[in-house]
PDB file of C-alpha atoms in Angstrom:
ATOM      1  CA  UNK N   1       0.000   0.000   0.000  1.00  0.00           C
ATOM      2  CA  UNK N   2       3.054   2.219   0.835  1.00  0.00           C
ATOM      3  CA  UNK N   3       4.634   1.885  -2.564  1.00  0.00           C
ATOM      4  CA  UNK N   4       0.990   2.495  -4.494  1.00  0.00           C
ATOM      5  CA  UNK N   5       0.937   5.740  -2.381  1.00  0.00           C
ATOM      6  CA  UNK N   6       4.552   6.908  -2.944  1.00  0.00           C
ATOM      7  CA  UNK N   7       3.980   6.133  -6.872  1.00  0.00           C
ATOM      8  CA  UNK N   8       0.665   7.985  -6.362  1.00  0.00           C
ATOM      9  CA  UNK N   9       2.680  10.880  -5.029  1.00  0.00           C
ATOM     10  CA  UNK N  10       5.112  10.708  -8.072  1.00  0.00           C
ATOM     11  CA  UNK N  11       3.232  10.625 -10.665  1.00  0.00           C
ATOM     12  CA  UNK N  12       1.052  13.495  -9.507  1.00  0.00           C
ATOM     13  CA  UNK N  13       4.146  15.776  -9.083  1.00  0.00           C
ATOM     14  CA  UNK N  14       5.366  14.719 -12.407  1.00  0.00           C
ATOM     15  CA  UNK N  15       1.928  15.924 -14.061  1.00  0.00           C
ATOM     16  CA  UNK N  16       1.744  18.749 -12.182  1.00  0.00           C
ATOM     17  CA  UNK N  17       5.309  19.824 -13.256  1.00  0.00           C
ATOM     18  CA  UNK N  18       4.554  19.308 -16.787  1.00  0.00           C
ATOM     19  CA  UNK N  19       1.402  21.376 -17.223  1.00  0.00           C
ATOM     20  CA  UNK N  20       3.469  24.294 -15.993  1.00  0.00           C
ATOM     21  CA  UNK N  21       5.093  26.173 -18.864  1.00  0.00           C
ATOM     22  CA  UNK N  22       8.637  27.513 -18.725  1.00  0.00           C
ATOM     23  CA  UNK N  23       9.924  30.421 -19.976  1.00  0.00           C
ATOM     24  CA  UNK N  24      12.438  29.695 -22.967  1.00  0.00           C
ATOM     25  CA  UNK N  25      14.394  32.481 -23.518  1.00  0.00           C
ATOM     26  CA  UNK N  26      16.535  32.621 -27.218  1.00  0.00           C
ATOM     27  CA  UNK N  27      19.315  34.537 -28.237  1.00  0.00           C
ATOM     28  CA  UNK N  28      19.143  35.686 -31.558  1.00  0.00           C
ATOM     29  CA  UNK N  29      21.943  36.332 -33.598  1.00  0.00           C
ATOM     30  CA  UNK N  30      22.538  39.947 -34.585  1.00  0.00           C
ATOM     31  CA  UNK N  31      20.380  41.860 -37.476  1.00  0.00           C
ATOM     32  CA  UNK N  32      19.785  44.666 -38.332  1.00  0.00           C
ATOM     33  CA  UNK N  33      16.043  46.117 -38.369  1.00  0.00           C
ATOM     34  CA  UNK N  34      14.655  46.375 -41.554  1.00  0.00           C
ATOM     35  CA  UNK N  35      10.901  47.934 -40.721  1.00  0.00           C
ATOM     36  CA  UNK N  36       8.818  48.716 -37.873  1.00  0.00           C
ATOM     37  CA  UNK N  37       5.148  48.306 -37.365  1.00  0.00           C
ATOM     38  CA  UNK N  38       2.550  49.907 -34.778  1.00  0.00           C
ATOM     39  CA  UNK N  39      -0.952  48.164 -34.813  1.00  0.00           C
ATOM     40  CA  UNK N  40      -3.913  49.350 -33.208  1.00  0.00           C
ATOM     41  CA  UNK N  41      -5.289  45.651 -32.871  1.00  0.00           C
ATOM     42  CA  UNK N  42      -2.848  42.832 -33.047  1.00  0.00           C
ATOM     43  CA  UNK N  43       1.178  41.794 -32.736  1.00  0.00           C
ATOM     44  CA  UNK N  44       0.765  43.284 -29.437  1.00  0.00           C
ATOM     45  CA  UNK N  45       0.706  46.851 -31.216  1.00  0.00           C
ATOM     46  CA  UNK N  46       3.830  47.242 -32.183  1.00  0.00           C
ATOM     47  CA  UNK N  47       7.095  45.097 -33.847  1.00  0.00           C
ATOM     48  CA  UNK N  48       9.798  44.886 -35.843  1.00  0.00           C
ATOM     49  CA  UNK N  49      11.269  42.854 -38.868  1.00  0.00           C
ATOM     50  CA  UNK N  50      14.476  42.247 -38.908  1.00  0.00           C
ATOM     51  CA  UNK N  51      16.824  41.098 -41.529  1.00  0.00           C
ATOM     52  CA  UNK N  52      17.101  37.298 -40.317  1.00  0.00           C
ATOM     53  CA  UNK N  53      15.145  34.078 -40.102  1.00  0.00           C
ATOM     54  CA  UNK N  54      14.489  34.907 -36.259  1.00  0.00           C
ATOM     55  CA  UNK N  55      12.911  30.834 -36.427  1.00  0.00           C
ATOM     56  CA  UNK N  56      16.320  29.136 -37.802  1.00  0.00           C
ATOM     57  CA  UNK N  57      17.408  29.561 -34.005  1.00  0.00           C
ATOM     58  CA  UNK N  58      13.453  29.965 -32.172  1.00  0.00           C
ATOM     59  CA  UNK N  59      11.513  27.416 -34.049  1.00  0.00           C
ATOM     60  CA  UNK N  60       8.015  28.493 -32.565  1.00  0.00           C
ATOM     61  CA  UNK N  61       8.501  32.274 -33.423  1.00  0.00           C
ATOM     62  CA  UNK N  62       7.298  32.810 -36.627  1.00  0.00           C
ATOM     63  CA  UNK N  63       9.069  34.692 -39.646  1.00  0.00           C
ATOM     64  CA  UNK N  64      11.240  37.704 -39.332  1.00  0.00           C
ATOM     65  CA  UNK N  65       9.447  39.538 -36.923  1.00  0.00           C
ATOM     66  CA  UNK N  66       9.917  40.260 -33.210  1.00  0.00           C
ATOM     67  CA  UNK N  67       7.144  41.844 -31.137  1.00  0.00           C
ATOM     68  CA  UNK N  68       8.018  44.264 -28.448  1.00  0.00           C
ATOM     69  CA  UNK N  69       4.366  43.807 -26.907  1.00  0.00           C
ATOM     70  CA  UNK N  70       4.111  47.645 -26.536  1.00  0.00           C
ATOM     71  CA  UNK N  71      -0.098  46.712 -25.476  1.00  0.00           C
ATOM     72  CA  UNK N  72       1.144  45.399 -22.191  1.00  0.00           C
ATOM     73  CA  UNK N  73      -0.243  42.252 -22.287  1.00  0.00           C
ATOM     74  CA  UNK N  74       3.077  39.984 -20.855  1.00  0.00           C
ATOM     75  CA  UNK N  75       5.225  42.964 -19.324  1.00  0.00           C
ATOM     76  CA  UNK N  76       5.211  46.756 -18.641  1.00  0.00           C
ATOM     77  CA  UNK N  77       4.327  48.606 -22.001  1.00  0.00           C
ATOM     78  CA  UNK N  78       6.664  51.053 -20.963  1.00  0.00           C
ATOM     79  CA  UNK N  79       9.240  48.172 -21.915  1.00  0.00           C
ATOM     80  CA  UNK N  80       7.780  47.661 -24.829  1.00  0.00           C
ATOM     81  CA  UNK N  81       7.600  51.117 -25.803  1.00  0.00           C
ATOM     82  CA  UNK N  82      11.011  51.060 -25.025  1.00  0.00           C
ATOM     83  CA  UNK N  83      12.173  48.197 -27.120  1.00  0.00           C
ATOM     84  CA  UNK N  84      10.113  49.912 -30.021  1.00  0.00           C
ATOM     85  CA  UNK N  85      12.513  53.212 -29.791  1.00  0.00           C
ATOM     86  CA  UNK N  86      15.376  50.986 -29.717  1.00  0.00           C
ATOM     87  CA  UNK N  87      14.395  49.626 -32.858  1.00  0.00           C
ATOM     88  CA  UNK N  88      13.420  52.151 -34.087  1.00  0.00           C
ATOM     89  CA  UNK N  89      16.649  54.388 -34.018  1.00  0.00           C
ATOM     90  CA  UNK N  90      18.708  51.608 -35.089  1.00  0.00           C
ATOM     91  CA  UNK N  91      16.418  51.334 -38.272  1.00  0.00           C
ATOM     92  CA  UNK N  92      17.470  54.909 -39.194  1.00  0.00           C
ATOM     93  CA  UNK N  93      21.290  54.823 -37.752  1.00  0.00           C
ATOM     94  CA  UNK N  94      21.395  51.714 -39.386  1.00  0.00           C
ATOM     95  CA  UNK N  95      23.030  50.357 -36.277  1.00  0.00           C
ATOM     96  CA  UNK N  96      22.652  46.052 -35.746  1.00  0.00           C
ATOM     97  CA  UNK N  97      20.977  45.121 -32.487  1.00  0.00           C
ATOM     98  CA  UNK N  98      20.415  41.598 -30.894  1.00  0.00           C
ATOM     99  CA  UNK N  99      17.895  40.477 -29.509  1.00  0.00           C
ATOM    100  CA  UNK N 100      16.331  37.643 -26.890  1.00  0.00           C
ATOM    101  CA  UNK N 101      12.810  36.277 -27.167  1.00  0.00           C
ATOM    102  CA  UNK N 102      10.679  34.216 -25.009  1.00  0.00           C
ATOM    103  CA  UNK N 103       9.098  31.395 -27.031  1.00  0.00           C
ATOM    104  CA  UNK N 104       6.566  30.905 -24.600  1.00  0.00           C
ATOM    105  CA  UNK N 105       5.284  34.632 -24.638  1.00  0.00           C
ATOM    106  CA  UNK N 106       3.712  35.120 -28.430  1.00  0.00           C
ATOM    107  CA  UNK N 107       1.530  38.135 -30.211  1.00  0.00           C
ATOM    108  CA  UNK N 108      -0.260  36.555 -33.829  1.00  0.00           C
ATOM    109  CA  UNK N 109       2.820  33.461 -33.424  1.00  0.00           C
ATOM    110  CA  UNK N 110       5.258  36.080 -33.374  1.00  0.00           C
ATOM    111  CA  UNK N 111       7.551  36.053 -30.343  1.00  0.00           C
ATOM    112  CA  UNK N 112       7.907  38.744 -27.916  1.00  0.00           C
ATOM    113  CA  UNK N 113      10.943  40.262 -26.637  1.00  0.00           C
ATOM    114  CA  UNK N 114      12.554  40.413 -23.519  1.00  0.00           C
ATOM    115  CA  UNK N 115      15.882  42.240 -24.330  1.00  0.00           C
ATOM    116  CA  UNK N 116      17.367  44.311 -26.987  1.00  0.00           C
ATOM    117  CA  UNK N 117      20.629  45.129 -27.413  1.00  0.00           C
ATOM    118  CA  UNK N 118      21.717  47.949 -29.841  1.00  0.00           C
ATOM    119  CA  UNK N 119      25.379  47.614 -31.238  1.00  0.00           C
TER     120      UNK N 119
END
């Protein structure tokens, strides 16, 4: 009865554990930013493309696109906001930047991001 309990025990924990998703935060390689986009309704209201395959190294982020989530709805829009003037003086410097997204944390299957780097 002991060992029906303790397995029991286990294999709750293990289910519980597994329903709970993890952040999975990617480094992207540099790019450079090649347009930026505000939307009133969707990609979190604003984003920007940049000039690599961002899902060769984030498989479940779609495209060339990043979304800075500038609506609010997975961290401070000020963030976002900020992220969004990042990009967007590196689009007219012409200055690379690098990013990291969170593949768990997605506007329209585009991943958001969680830090920006301008080079």
């Amino acid at each position: 009865m002991k060992k029906l309990i303790t397995l029991a025990a286990l294999v709750g924990i293990t289910m519980g554990t597994s329903l709970v998703a993890s952040a999975e935060i990617v480094r992207l390689p540099p790019s450079n930013i090649t347009a930026v986009l505000i939307d009133k309704e969707n990609f979190g209201g604003c984003m920007a493309q940049v000039d690599i395959d961002v899902s060769e190294t984030a498989p479940a982020c779609g495209g060339s696109y990043i979304t800075f989530d500038c609506d609010g709805d997975f961290q401070d829009p000020t963030i976002g906001s900020r992220f969004l003037e990042m990009a967007q003086v590196a689009y007219v410097t012409g200055k690379g930047m690098r990013f990291s997204v969170d593949t768990n944390l997605q506007h329209n299957g585009f991943c958001v991001a969680t830090r920006a780097d301008l080079k």
